[in-house]
Amino acid sequence: MSAPFSREEFEARLHAEGARYHIHHPFNVRMNNGQLTPQQIRGWVLNRFYYQVSIPIKDAAMLSNCPDRSVRREWIKRILDHDGYGDDSGGIEAWIQLGEAAGIARPEITSLKHVVPGVRFAVDAYVNFARTRPWQETVCASLTELFAPKIHEQRLANWPQHYPWIDSRGLSYFRNRLSEARRDVAHGLTITLDYFNTRPLQEQALEILRFKLNVLWSMLDAIDLAYPDEARTPAEVAGG
Ligand code: AHQ
């Protein structure tokens, strides 16, 4: 059996998977370059909402598999970040406000009726992964957030210029994730580097990260397909 990668080599190989992060997806490249129409931006917000509301379910699934109290004490912060806690209305509410800032009525967002099959399928695959796999594997899958601060920084930098019709107060979700993602990744990376400590386990960790990269990539494939450059009615988009 091959010797395990050193901790540094293993971490470098996890980072190298960033080449497949959805920041490089054609839809995101067009978004970042200001080439998306309002309908395409709204379609992305409406569909990504299903991912946002599924994250706490995924994180609760991980907790239900995790017997380690010290890990749970840290991981539970992710649920509170999204659902809110005390006076903080949380990330899901912030995403709804992003939608409202983009001109979408709250019920249109929360109804999930605009979520296309490919997005639902990819997100459900992620939640079911968390329900059925060992909690350490769900921790590893969350490490796509190694690459997330950059994509949030891109939006904060470019949307006001490219999409001035969106009230910039709606961008607070991206701002909040900058610090939340970095905190989450610090915790998740330590667990991953510690647990996946043989060469086969390290190779499995890289495969798990590729699975989650595919979840994010295929969401944008489905959204890109549903919202082509030539405008279509919401009914046509939804397959009506
Ligand atoms: O808003 C995002 C978020 O809360 C999370 C949680 C984390 C996970 O547990 O898998 N991943 C994640 C991500 C969020 N936003 C995505 C984006 O592009 O806005 C990035 C995504 C990720 O990198 O996995």
GROMACS .gro file of C-alpha atoms and ligand atoms in nm:
model
  264
    1MET     CA    1   0.000   0.000   0.000
    2SER     CA    2   0.132   0.351  -0.085
    3ALA     CA    3   0.250   0.564   0.204
    4PRO     CA    4   0.009   0.840   0.309
    5PHE     CA    5   0.066   1.192   0.175
    6SER     CA    6   0.225   1.423   0.428
    7ARG     CA    7  -0.025   1.660   0.595
    8GLU     CA    8   0.104   1.943   0.377
    9GLU     CA    9   0.085   1.738   0.056
   10PHE     CA   10  -0.266   1.618   0.140
   11GLU     CA   11  -0.382   1.974   0.207
   12ALA     CA   12  -0.220   2.092  -0.117
   13ARG     CA   13  -0.405   1.818  -0.311
   14LEU     CA   14  -0.735   1.925  -0.153
   15HIS     CA   15  -0.665   2.284  -0.260
   16ALA     CA   16  -0.572   2.168  -0.612
   17GLU     CA   17  -0.929   2.039  -0.659
   18GLY     CA   18  -1.028   2.407  -0.665
   19ALA     CA   19  -0.961   2.395  -1.038
   20ARG     CA   20  -1.306   2.233  -1.064
   21TYR     CA   21  -1.483   2.484  -0.837
   22HIS     CA   22  -1.797   2.644  -0.979
   23ILE     CA   23  -1.621   2.982  -0.983
   24HIS     CA   24  -1.491   2.853  -1.317
   25HIS     CA   25  -1.832   2.747  -1.451
   26PRO     CA   26  -1.930   2.941  -1.768
   27PHE     CA   27  -2.249   3.066  -1.599
   28ASN     CA   28  -2.049   3.209  -1.307
   29VAL     CA   29  -1.788   3.357  -1.544
   30ARG     CA   30  -2.068   3.535  -1.733
   31MET     CA   31  -2.221   3.646  -1.399
   32ASN     CA   32  -1.887   3.783  -1.286
   33ASN     CA   33  -1.838   3.967  -1.617
   34GLY     CA   34  -2.178   4.135  -1.594
   35GLN     CA   35  -2.317   3.940  -1.890
   36LEU     CA   36  -2.628   3.796  -1.721
   37THR     CA   37  -2.976   3.935  -1.776
   38PRO     CA   38  -3.199   4.022  -1.479
   39GLN     CA   39  -3.401   3.707  -1.553
   40GLN     CA   40  -3.086   3.492  -1.537
   41ILE     CA   41  -2.975   3.655  -1.209
   42ARG     CA   42  -3.324   3.603  -1.064
   43GLY     CA   43  -3.327   3.241  -1.186
   44TRP     CA   44  -2.996   3.181  -1.009
   45VAL     CA   45  -3.122   3.339  -0.683
   46LEU     CA   46  -3.449   3.139  -0.697
   47ASN     CA   47  -3.268   2.809  -0.757
   48ARG     CA   48  -2.981   2.863  -0.515
   49PHE     CA   49  -3.241   2.924  -0.242
   50TYR     CA   50  -3.306   2.547  -0.243
   51TYR     CA   51  -2.936   2.493  -0.167
   52GLN     CA   52  -2.945   2.752   0.113
   53VAL     CA   53  -3.248   2.602   0.290
   54SER     CA   54  -3.099   2.252   0.249
   55ILE     CA   55  -2.767   2.337   0.416
   56PRO     CA   56  -2.909   2.333   0.773
   57ILE     CA   57  -3.084   2.004   0.696
   58LYS     CA   58  -2.750   1.865   0.572
   59ASP     CA   59  -2.570   1.996   0.879
   60ALA     CA   60  -2.834   1.848   1.112
   61ALA     CA   61  -2.795   1.515   0.933
   62MET     CA   62  -2.419   1.533   0.999
   63LEU     CA   63  -2.486   1.608   1.369
   64SER     CA   64  -2.724   1.314   1.393
   65ASN     CA   65  -2.436   1.088   1.285
   66CYS     CA   66  -2.173   1.252   1.507
   67PRO     CA   67  -2.115   1.119   1.863
   68ASP     CA   68  -1.838   1.371   1.935
   69ARG     CA   69  -1.970   1.651   2.154
   70SER     CA   70  -1.676   1.884   2.090
   71VAL     CA   71  -1.730   1.854   1.714
   72ARG     CA   72  -2.107   1.907   1.752
   73ARG     CA   73  -2.056   2.222   1.964
   74GLU     CA   74  -1.865   2.377   1.673
   75TRP     CA   75  -2.069   2.233   1.386
   76ILE     CA   76  -2.403   2.352   1.527
   77LYS     CA   77  -2.293   2.712   1.459
   78ARG     CA   78  -2.350   2.638   1.089
   79ILE     CA   79  -2.719   2.572   1.151
   80LEU     CA   80  -2.756   2.891   1.355
   81ASP     CA   81  -2.575   3.090   1.082
   82HIS     CA   82  -2.844   2.988   0.835
   83ASP     CA   83  -3.156   2.964   1.051
   84GLY     CA   84  -3.070   3.265   1.263
   85TYR     CA   85  -3.031   3.295   1.640
   86GLY     CA   86  -3.169   3.557   1.877
   87ASP     CA   87  -3.174   3.892   1.696
   88ASP     CA   88  -2.977   3.755   1.400
   89SER     CA   89  -3.232   3.653   1.136
   90GLY     CA   90  -2.971   3.431   0.967
   91GLY     CA   91  -2.850   3.348   0.618
   92ILE     CA   92  -3.173   3.203   0.481
   93GLU     CA   93  -3.350   3.531   0.559
   94ALA     CA   94  -3.055   3.719   0.409
   95TRP     CA   95  -3.091   3.515   0.090
   96ILE     CA   96  -3.462   3.603   0.071
   97GLN     CA   97  -3.359   3.969   0.107
   98LEU     CA   98  -3.111   3.916  -0.178
   99GLY     CA   99  -3.405   3.796  -0.385
  100GLU     CA  100  -3.620   4.092  -0.285
  101ALA     CA  101  -3.332   4.327  -0.370
  102ALA     CA  102  -3.326   4.162  -0.715
  103GLY     CA  103  -3.696   4.228  -0.759
  104ILE     CA  104  -3.836   3.888  -0.663
  105ALA     CA  105  -4.139   3.874  -0.429
  106ARG     CA  106  -4.078   3.675  -0.108
  107PRO     CA  107  -4.345   3.408  -0.181
  108GLU     CA  108  -4.189   3.344  -0.525
  109ILE     CA  109  -3.863   3.259  -0.348
  110THR     CA  110  -3.994   3.063  -0.053
  111SER     CA  111  -4.241   2.858  -0.260
  112LEU     CA  112  -3.945   2.679  -0.429
  113LYS     CA  113  -4.170   2.647  -0.734
  114HIS     CA  114  -3.897   2.780  -0.965
  115VAL     CA  115  -3.636   2.522  -0.859
  116VAL     CA  116  -3.548   2.318  -1.169
  117PRO     CA  117  -3.513   1.936  -1.150
  118GLY     CA  118  -3.133   1.934  -1.193
  119VAL     CA  119  -3.084   2.170  -0.899
  120ARG     CA  120  -3.322   1.975  -0.677
  121PHE     CA  121  -3.150   1.650  -0.775
  122ALA     CA  122  -2.799   1.780  -0.701
  123VAL     CA  123  -2.894   1.936  -0.367
  124ASP     CA  124  -3.088   1.628  -0.257
  125ALA     CA  125  -2.782   1.415  -0.344
  126TYR     CA  126  -2.576   1.629  -0.104
  127VAL     CA  127  -2.833   1.603   0.177
  128ASN     CA  128  -2.869   1.227   0.127
  129PHE     CA  129  -2.489   1.194   0.131
  130ALA     CA  130  -2.486   1.360   0.475
  131ARG     CA  131  -2.767   1.136   0.598
  132THR     CA  132  -2.604   0.812   0.490
  133ARG     CA  133  -2.226   0.861   0.514
  134PRO     CA  134  -2.000   0.880   0.823
  135TRP     CA  135  -1.998   1.231   0.970
  136GLN     CA  136  -1.629   1.276   0.886
  137GLU     CA  137  -1.714   1.236   0.516
  138THR     CA  138  -1.977   1.509   0.541
  139VAL     CA  139  -1.714   1.731   0.703
  140CYS     CA  140  -1.484   1.661   0.409
  141ALA     CA  141  -1.758   1.739   0.156
  142SER     CA  142  -1.805   2.086   0.309
  143LEU     CA  143  -1.447   2.177   0.213
  144THR     CA  144  -1.554   2.323  -0.121
  145GLU     CA  145  -1.574   2.630   0.101
  146LEU     CA  146  -1.194   2.639   0.086
  147PHE     CA  147  -1.267   2.821  -0.240
  148ALA     CA  148  -1.580   3.012  -0.136
  149PRO     CA  149  -1.436   3.339   0.002
  150LYS     CA  150  -1.305   3.427  -0.346
  151ILE     CA  151  -1.645   3.377  -0.512
  152HIS     CA  152  -1.818   3.588  -0.246
  153GLU     CA  153  -1.552   3.860  -0.282
  154GLN     CA  154  -1.611   3.857  -0.659
  155ARG     CA  155  -1.984   3.917  -0.615
  156LEU     CA  156  -1.931   4.194  -0.361
  157ALA     CA  157  -1.680   4.361  -0.595
  158ASN     CA  158  -1.867   4.320  -0.924
  159TRP     CA  159  -2.240   4.315  -0.867
  160PRO     CA  160  -2.275   4.686  -0.772
  161GLN     CA  161  -2.099   4.775  -1.099
  162HIS     CA  162  -2.257   4.513  -1.328
  163TYR     CA  163  -2.601   4.486  -1.167
  164PRO     CA  164  -2.672   4.833  -1.021
  165TRP     CA  165  -3.045   4.754  -1.035
  166ILE     CA  166  -2.993   4.522  -0.735
  167ASP     CA  167  -3.010   4.708  -0.404
  168SER     CA  168  -2.661   4.655  -0.257
  169ARG     CA  169  -2.813   4.596   0.088
  170GLY     CA  170  -2.919   4.261  -0.060
  171LEU     CA  171  -2.555   4.154  -0.084
  172SER     CA  172  -2.515   4.110   0.294
  173TYR     CA  173  -2.539   3.732   0.257
  174PHE     CA  174  -2.210   3.726   0.063
  175ARG     CA  175  -2.048   3.960   0.315
  176ASN     CA  176  -2.148   3.738   0.609
  177ARG     CA  177  -2.021   3.422   0.440
  178LEU     CA  178  -1.669   3.564   0.410
  179SER     CA  179  -1.606   3.522   0.782
  180GLU     CA  180  -1.842   3.226   0.835
  181ALA     CA  181  -1.682   3.024   0.553
  182ARG     CA  182  -1.330   3.087   0.685
  183ARG     CA  183  -1.433   2.976   1.036
  184ASP     CA  184  -1.609   2.668   0.899
  185VAL     CA  185  -1.315   2.569   0.679
  186ALA     CA  186  -1.064   2.599   0.964
  187HIS     CA  187  -1.272   2.350   1.164
  188GLY     CA  188  -1.350   2.118   0.872
  189LEU     CA  189  -0.996   2.108   0.737
  190THR     CA  190  -0.845   2.007   1.073
  191ILE     CA  191  -1.095   1.721   1.109
  192THR     CA  192  -1.032   1.610   0.749
  193LEU     CA  193  -0.652   1.617   0.772
  194ASP     CA  194  -0.669   1.424   1.102
  195TYR     CA  195  -0.925   1.158   1.007
  196PHE     CA  196  -0.825   1.074   0.648
  197ASN     CA  197  -0.478   0.953   0.754
  198THR     CA  198  -0.396   0.661   0.524
  199ARG     CA  199  -0.339   0.681   0.149
  200PRO     CA  200  -0.669   0.505   0.064
  201LEU     CA  201  -0.857   0.737   0.302
  202GLN     CA  202  -0.683   1.041   0.155
  203GLU     CA  203  -0.775   0.929  -0.197
  204GLN     CA  204  -1.133   0.881  -0.073
  205ALA     CA  205  -1.134   1.235   0.070
  206LEU     CA  206  -1.032   1.372  -0.270
  207GLU     CA  207  -1.316   1.173  -0.431
  208ILE     CA  208  -1.564   1.312  -0.174
  209LEU     CA  209  -1.450   1.665  -0.253
  210ARG     CA  210  -1.493   1.592  -0.626
  211PHE     CA  211  -1.848   1.467  -0.554
  212LYS     CA  212  -1.936   1.795  -0.384
  213LEU     CA  213  -1.766   1.999  -0.659
  214ASN     CA  214  -1.993   1.810  -0.901
  215VAL     CA  215  -2.298   1.900  -0.689
  216LEU     CA  216  -2.216   2.270  -0.726
  217TRP     CA  217  -2.115   2.241  -1.093
  218SER     CA  218  -2.427   2.051  -1.197
  219MET     CA  219  -2.648   2.307  -1.018
  220LEU     CA  220  -2.507   2.575  -1.249
  221ASP     CA  221  -2.542   2.341  -1.551
  222ALA     CA  222  -2.913   2.307  -1.473
  223ILE     CA  223  -2.961   2.681  -1.410
  224ASP     CA  224  -2.763   2.771  -1.725
  225LEU     CA  225  -2.985   2.537  -1.930
  226ALA     CA  226  -3.306   2.670  -1.775
  227TYR     CA  227  -3.217   3.037  -1.830
  228PRO     CA  228  -3.060   3.066  -2.175
  229ASP     CA  229  -2.961   3.405  -2.314
  230GLU     CA  230  -3.273   3.427  -2.527
  231ALA     CA  231  -3.551   3.526  -2.285
  232ARG     CA  232  -3.816   3.263  -2.208
  233THR     CA  233  -4.128   3.291  -1.994
  234PRO     CA  234  -4.115   3.144  -1.640
  235ALA     CA  235  -4.371   2.887  -1.759
  236GLU     CA  236  -4.140   2.776  -2.042
  237VAL     CA  237  -3.851   2.762  -1.794
  238ALA     CA  238  -4.048   2.548  -1.555
  239GLY     CA  239  -4.136   2.318  -1.841
  240GLY     CA  240  -4.498   2.441  -1.855
  241AHQ     O1  241  -2.363   2.990   0.117
  241AHQ     C1  242  -2.291   2.877   0.122
  241AHQ     C2  243  -2.290   2.796   0.234
  241AHQ     O2  244  -2.359   2.833   0.344
  241AHQ     C3  245  -2.218   2.678   0.231
  241AHQ     C4  246  -2.203   2.575   0.336
  241AHQ     C5  247  -2.094   2.486   0.280
  241AHQ     C6  248  -2.125   2.339   0.296
  241AHQ     O3  249  -2.154   2.298   0.410
  241AHQ     O4  250  -2.115   2.265   0.195
  241AHQ     N1  251  -2.083   2.523   0.140
  241AHQ     C7  252  -2.147   2.640   0.119
  241AHQ     C8  253  -2.146   2.720   0.004
  241AHQ     C9  254  -2.220   2.842   0.007
  241AHQ     N2  255  -2.223   2.928  -0.098
  241AHQ    C10  256  -2.173   2.882  -0.227
  241AHQ    C11  257  -2.166   3.000  -0.324
  241AHQ     O5  258  -2.109   2.984  -0.433
  241AHQ     O6  259  -2.226   3.102  -0.289
  241AHQ    C12  260  -2.046   2.807  -0.208
  241AHQ    C13  261  -2.079   2.682  -0.126
  241AHQ    C14  262  -1.959   2.593  -0.118
  241AHQ     O7  263  -1.848   2.636  -0.156
  241AHQ     O8  264  -1.975   2.474  -0.083
   0.00000   0.00000   0.00000
